[in-house]
PDB file of C-alpha atoms in Angstrom:
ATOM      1  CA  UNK X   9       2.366  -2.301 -18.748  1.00 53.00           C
ATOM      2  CA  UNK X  10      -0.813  -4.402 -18.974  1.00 62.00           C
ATOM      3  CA  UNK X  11      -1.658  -6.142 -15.844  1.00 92.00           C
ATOM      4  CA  UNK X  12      -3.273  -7.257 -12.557  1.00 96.00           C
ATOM      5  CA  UNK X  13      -2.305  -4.986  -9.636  1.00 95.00           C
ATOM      6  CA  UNK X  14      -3.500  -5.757  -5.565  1.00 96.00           C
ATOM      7  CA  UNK X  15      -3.320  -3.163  -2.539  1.00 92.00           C
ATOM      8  CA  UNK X  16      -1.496  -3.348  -0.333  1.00 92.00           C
ATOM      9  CA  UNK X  17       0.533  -6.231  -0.384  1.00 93.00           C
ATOM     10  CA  UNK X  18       0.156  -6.615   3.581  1.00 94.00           C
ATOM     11  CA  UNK X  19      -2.537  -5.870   5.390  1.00 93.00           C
ATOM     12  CA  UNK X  20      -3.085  -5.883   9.269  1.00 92.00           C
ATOM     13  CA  UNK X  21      -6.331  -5.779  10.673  1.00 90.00           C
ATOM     14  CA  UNK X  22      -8.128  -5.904  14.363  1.00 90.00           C
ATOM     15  CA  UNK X  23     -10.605  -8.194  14.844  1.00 88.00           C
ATOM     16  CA  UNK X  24     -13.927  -6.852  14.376  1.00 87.00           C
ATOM     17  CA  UNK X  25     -12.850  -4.614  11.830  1.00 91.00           C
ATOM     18  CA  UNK X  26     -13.663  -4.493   8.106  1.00 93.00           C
ATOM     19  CA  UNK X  27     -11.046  -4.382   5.222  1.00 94.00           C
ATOM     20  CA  UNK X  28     -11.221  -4.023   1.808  1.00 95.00           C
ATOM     21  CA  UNK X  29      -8.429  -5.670  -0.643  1.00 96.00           C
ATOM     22  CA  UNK X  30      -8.279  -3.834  -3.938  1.00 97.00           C
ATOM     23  CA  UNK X  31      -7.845  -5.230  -7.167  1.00 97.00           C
ATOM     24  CA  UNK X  32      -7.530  -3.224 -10.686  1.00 97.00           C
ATOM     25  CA  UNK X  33      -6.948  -4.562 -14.573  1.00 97.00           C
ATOM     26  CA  UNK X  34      -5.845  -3.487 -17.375  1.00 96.00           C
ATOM     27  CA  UNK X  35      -6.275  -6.544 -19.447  1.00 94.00           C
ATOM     28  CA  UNK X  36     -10.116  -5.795 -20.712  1.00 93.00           C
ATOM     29  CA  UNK X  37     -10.878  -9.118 -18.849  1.00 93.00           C
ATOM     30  CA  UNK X  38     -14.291  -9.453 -18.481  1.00 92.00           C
ATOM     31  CA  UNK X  39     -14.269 -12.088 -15.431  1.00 93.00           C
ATOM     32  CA  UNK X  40     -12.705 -11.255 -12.306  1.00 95.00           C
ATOM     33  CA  UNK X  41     -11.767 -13.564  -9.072  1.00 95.00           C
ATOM     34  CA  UNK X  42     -11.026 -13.735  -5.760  1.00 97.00           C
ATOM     35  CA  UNK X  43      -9.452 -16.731  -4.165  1.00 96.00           C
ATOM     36  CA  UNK X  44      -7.892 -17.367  -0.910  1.00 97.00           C
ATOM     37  CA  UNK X  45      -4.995 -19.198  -0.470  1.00 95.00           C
ATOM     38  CA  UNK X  46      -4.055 -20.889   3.349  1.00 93.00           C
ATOM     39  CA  UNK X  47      -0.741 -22.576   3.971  1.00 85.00           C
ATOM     40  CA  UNK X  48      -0.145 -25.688   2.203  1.00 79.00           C
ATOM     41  CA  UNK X  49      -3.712 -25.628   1.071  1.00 84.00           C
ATOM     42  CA  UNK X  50      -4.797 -24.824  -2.533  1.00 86.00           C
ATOM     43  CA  UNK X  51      -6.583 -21.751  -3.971  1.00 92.00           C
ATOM     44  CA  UNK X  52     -10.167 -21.302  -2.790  1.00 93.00           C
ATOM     45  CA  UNK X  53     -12.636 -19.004  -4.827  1.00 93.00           C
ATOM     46  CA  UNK X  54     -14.458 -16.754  -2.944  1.00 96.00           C
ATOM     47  CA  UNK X  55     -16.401 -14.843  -5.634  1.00 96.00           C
ATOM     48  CA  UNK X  56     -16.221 -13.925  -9.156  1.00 94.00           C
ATOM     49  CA  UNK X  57     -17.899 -11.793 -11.659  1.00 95.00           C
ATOM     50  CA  UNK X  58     -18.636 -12.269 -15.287  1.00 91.00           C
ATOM     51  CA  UNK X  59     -20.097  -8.327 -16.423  1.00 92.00           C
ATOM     52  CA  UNK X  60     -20.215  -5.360 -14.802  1.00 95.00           C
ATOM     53  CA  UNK X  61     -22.893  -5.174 -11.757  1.00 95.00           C
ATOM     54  CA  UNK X  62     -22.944  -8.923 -11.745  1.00 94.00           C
ATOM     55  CA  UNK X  63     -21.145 -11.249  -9.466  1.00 95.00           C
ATOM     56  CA  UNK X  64     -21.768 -14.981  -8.618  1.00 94.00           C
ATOM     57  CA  UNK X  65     -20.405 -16.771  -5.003  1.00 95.00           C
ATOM     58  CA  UNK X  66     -17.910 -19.296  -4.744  1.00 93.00           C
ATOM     59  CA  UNK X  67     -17.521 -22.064  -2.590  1.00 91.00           C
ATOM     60  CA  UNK X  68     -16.247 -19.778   0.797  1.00 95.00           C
ATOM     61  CA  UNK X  69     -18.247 -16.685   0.179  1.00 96.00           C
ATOM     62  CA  UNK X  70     -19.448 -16.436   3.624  1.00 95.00           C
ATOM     63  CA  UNK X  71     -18.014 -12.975   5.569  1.00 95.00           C
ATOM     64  CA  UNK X  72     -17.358 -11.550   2.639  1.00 97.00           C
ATOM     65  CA  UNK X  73     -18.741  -9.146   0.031  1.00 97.00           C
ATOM     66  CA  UNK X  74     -17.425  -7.745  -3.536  1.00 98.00           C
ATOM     67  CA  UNK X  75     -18.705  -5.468  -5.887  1.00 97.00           C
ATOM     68  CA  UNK X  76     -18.117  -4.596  -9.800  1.00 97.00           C
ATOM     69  CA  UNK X  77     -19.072  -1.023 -10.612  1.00 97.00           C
ATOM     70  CA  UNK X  78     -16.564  -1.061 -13.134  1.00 96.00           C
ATOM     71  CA  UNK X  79     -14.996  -3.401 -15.305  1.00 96.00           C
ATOM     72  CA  UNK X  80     -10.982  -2.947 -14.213  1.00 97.00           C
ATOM     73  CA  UNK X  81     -12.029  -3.070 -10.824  1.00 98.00           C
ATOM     74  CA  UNK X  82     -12.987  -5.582  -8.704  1.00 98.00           C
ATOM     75  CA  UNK X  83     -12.384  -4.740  -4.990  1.00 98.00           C
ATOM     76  CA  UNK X  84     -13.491  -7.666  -1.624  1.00 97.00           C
ATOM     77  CA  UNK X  85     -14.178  -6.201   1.498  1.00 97.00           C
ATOM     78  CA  UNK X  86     -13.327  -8.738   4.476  1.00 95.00           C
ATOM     79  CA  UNK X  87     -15.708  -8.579   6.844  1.00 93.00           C
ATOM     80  CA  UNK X  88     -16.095  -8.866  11.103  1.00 88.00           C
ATOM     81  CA  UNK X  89     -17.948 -11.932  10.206  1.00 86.00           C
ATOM     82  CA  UNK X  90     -15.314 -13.775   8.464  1.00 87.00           C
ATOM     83  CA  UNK X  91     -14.274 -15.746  11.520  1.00 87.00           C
ATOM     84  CA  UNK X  92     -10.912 -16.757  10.370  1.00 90.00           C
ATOM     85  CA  UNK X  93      -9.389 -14.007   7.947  1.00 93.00           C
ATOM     86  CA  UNK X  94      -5.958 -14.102   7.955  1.00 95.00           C
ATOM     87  CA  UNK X  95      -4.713 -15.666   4.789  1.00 96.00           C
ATOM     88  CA  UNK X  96      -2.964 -14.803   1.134  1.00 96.00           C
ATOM     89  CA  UNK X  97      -6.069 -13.548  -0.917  1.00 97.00           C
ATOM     90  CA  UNK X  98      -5.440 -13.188  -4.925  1.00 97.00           C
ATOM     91  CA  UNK X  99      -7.432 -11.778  -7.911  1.00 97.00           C
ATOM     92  CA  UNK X 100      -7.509 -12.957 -11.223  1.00 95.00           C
ATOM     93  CA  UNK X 101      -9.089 -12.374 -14.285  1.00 94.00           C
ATOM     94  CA  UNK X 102      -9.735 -13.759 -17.713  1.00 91.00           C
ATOM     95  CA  UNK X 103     -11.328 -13.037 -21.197  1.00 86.00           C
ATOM     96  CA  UNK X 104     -14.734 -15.399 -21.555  1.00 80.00           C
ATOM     97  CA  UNK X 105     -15.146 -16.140 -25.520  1.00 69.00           C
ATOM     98  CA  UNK X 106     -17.738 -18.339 -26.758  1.00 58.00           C
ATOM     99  CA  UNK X 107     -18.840 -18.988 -23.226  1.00 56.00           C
ATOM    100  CA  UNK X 108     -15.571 -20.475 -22.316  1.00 57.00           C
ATOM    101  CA  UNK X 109     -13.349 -19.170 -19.448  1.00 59.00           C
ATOM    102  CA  UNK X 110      -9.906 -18.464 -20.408  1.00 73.00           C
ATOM    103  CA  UNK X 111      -7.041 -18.640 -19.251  1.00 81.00           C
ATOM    104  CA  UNK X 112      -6.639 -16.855 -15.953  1.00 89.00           C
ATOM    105  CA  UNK X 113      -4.013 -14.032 -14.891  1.00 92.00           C
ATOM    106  CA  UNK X 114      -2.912 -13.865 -11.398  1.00 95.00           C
ATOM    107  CA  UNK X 115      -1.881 -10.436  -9.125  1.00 96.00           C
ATOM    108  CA  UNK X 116       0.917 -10.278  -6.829  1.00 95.00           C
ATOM    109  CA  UNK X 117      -1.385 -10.806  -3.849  1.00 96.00           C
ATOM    110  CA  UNK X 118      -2.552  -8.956  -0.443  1.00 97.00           C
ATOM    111  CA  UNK X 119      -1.568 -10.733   2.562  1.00 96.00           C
ATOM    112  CA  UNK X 120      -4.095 -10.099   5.385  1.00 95.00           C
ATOM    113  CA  UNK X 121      -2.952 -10.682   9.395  1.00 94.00           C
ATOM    114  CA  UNK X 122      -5.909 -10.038  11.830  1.00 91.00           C
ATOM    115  CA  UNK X 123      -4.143  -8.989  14.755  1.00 85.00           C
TER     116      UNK X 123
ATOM    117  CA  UNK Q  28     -17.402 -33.868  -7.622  1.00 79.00           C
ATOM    118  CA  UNK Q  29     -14.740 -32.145  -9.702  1.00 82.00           C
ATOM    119  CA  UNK Q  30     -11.385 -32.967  -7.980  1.00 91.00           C
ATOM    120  CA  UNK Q  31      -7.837 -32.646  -8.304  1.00 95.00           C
ATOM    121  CA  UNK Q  32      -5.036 -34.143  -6.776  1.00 96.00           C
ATOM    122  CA  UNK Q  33      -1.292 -33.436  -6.667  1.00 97.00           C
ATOM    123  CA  UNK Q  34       1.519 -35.668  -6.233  1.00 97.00           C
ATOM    124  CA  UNK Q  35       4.250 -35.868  -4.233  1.00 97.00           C
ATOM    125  CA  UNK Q  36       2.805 -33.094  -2.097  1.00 95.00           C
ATOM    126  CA  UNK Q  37       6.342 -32.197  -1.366  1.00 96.00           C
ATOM    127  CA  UNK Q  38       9.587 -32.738  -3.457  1.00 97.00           C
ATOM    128  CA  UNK Q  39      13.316 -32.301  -2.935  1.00 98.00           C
ATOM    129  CA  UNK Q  40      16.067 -32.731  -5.672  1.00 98.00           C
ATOM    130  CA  UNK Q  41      19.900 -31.555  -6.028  1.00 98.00           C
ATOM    131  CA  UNK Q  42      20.414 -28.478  -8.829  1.00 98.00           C
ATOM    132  CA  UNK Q  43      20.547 -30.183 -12.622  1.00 97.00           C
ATOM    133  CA  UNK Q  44      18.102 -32.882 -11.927  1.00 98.00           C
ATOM    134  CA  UNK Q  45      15.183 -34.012 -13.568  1.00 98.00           C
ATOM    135  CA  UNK Q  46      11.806 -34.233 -11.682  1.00 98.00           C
ATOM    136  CA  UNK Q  47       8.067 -35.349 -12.408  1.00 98.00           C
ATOM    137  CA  UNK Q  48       4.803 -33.519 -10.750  1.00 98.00           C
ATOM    138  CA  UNK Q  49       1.974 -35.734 -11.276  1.00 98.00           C
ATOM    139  CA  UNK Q  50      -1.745 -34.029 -11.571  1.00 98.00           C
ATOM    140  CA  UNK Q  51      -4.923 -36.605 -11.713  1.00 98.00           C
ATOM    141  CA  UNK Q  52      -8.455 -35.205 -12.528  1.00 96.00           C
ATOM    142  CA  UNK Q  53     -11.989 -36.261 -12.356  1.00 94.00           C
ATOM    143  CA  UNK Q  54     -12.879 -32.852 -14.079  1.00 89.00           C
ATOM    144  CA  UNK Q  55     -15.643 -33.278 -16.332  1.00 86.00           C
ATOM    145  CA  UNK Q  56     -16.787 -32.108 -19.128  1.00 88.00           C
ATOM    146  CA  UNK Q  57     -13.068 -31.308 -19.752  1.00 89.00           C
ATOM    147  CA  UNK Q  58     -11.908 -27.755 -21.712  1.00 88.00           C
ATOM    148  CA  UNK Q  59      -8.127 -27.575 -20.446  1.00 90.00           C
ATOM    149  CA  UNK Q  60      -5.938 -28.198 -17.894  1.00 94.00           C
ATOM    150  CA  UNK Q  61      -3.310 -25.435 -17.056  1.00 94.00           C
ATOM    151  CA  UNK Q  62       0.463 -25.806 -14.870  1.00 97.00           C
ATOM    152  CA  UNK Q  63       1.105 -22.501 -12.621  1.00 96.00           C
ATOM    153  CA  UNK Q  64       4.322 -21.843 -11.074  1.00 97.00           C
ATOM    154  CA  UNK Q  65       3.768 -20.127  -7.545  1.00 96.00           C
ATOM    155  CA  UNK Q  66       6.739 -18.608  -5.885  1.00 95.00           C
ATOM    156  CA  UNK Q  67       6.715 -18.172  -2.210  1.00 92.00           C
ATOM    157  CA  UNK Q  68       4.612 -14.943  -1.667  1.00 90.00           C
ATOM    158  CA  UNK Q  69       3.531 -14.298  -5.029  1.00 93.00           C
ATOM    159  CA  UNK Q  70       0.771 -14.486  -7.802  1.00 94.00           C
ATOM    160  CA  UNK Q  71       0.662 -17.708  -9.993  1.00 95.00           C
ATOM    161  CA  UNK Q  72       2.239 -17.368 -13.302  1.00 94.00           C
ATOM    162  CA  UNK Q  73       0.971 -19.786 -15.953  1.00 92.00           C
ATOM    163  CA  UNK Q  74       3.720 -22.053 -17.533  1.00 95.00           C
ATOM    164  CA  UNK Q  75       1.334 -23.988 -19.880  1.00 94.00           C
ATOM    165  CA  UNK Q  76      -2.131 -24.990 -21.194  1.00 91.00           C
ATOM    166  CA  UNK Q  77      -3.735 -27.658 -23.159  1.00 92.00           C
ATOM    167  CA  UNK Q  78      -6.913 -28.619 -24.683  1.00 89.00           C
ATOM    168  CA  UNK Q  79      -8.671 -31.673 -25.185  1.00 84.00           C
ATOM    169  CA  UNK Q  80      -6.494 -32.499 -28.200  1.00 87.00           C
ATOM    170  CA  UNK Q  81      -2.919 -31.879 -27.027  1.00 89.00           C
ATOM    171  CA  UNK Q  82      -0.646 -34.418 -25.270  1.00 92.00           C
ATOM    172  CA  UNK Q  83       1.979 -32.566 -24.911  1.00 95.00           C
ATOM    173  CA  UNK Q  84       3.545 -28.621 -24.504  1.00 95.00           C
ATOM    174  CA  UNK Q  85       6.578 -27.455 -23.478  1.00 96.00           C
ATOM    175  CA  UNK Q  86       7.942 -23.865 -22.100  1.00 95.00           C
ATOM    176  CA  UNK Q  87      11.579 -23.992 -22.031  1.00 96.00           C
ATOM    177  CA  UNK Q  88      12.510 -27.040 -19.527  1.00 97.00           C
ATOM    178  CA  UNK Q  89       8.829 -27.077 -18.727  1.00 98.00           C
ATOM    179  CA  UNK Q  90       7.345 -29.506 -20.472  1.00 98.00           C
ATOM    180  CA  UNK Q  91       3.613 -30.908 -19.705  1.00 98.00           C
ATOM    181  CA  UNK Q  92       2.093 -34.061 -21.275  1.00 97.00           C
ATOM    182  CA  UNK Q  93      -1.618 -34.559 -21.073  1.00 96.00           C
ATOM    183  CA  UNK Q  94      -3.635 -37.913 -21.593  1.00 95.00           C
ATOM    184  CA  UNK Q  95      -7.436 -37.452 -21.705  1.00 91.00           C
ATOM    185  CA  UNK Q  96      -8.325 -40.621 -21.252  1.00 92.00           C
ATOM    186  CA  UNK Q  97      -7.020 -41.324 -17.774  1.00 95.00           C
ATOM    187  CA  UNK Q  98      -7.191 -38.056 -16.870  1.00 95.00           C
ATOM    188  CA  UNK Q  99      -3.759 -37.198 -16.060  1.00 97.00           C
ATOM    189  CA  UNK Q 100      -1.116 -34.924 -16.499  1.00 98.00           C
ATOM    190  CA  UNK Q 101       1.862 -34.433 -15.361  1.00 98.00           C
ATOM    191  CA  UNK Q 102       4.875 -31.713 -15.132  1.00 98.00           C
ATOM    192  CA  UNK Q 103       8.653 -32.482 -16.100  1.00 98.00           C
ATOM    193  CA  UNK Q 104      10.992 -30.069 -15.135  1.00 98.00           C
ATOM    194  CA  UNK Q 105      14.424 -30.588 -17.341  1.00 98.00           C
ATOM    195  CA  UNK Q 106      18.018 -29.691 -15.754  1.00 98.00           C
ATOM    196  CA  UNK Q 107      16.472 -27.966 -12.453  1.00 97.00           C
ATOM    197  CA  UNK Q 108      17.869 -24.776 -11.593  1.00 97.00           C
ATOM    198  CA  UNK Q 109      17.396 -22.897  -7.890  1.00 98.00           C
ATOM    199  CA  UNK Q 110      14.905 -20.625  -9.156  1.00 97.00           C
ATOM    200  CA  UNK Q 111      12.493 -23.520  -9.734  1.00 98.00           C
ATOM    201  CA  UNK Q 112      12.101 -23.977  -6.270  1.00 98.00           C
ATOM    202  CA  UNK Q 113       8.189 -23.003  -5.982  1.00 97.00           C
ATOM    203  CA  UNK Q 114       4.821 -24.837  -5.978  1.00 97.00           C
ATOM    204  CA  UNK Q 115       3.594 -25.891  -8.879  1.00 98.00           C
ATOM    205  CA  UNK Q 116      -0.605 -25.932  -9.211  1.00 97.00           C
ATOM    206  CA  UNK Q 117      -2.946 -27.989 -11.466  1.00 97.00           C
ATOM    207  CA  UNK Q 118      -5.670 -26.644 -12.479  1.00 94.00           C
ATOM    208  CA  UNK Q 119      -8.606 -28.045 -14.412  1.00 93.00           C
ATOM    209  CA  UNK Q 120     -11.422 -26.647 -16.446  1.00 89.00           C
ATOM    210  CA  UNK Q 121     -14.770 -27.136 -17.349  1.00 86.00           C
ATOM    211  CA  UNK Q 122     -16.479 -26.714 -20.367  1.00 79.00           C
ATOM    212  CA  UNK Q 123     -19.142 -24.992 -18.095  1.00 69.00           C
ATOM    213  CA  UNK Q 124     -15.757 -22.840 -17.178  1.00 70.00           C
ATOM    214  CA  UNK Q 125     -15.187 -23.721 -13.332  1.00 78.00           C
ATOM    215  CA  UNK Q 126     -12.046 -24.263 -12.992  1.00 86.00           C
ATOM    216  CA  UNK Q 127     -10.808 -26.942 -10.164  1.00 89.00           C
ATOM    217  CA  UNK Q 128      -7.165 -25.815  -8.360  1.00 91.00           C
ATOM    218  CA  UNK Q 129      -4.815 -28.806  -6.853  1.00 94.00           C
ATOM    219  CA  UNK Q 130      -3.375 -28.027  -3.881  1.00 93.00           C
ATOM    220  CA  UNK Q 131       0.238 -28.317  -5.480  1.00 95.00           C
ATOM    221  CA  UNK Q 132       3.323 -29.211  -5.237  1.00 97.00           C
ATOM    222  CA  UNK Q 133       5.895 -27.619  -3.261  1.00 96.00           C
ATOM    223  CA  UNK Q 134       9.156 -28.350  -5.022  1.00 98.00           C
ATOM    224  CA  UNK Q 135      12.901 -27.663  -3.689  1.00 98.00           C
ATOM    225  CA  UNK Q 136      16.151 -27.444  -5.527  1.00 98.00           C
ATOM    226  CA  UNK Q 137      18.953 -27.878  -3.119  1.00 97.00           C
ATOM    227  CA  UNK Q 138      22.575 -26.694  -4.539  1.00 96.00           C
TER     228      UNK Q 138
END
């Protein structure tokens, strides 16, 4: 089945700690997203990449990093600096032809708790 | 600023009703604006898009109408069922490609 898969779909963490939410395609998207999601509050992008190697911030970047070493996979570590963590984070991804973003495909989700 | 806003933030209605979401957008250079259906705990799935030139699409009782020159959409949901109950998200895009979320509409369909 072709698809956007997340790990693991909860996630507990202890403050201070570092985590890192995986995400995998196999759509052969070449953009890839991370949002955050927070109760009753819309989706939030935290980073995305375009190519392989390349990734741009979005608007909540700060205390937390990503990297693309390969185009499927697009995995965002939380980090101890992210002051408030806990929240629904989903990955996305979409094809990008003639310079125009497509229409994005959702995962299931990883729902972080910092304990 | 690119914004979107959702409205009612919140909406109840009895099983086999009819409802309206409303989505207004100061998204600009507009590409297309897309409905999501997000059940509790899960990943959005898209229900519809349209371009610049379409008014109007429809998935099943999902049926979207688009006017470009005021910049709004909006959602109507035919015959409601209890598996509608969800939020429902606007999102906009730019021809630049950023896209712009709502923060949806959290819809409930009571038996």
């Amino acid at each position: 089945d072709g698809g956007i898969t997340q790990s693991p779909k909860y996630l507990f963490r202890k403050e201070g700690q570092n985590v890192t939410l995986s995400c995998e395609q196999n759509l052969n998207h070449d953009a890839m997203y991370w949002y955050r999601q927070d109760p009753g509050q819309g989706l939030r992008l935290i980073y995305y990449s375009q190519i392989v190697n390349d990734f741009q911030k979005g608007d909540i970047a700060e205390g937390y990093s990503v990297s693309r070493e390969k185009k499927e996979s697009f995995p965002l570590t939380v980090t101890s600096a992210q002051k408030n963590p806990t929240a629904f984070y989903l990955c996305a991804s979409s094809m990008i032809s003639g310079g125009i973003y497509n229409e994005q495909f959702f995962g299931p989700g990883t729902r972080l708790t910092v304990l | 600023k690119n914004q979107v806003e959702q409205s009612p933030q919140s909406l109840i209605i009895l099983e086999g009703k009819n409802c309206t979401l409303q989505c207004n957008y100061t998204v600009s250079p507009f590409s297309n604006l897309r409905w999501y259906k997000q059940d509790t705990g899960r990943g959005p799935v898209s229900l519809t898009i349209m371009t610049f030139s379409e008014n109007t699409k429809s998935n099943g009782r999902y049926t979207a109408t688009l006017d470009a020159d005021t910049k709004q959409s909006s959602l109507h949901i035919t015959a409601s069922q209890l598996s509608d109950s969800a939020s429902y998200i606007c999102v906009v895009s730019a021809l630049a490609g950023k896209s712009t979320f709502g923060d949806g509409t959290t819809l409930t369909v009571k038996p």
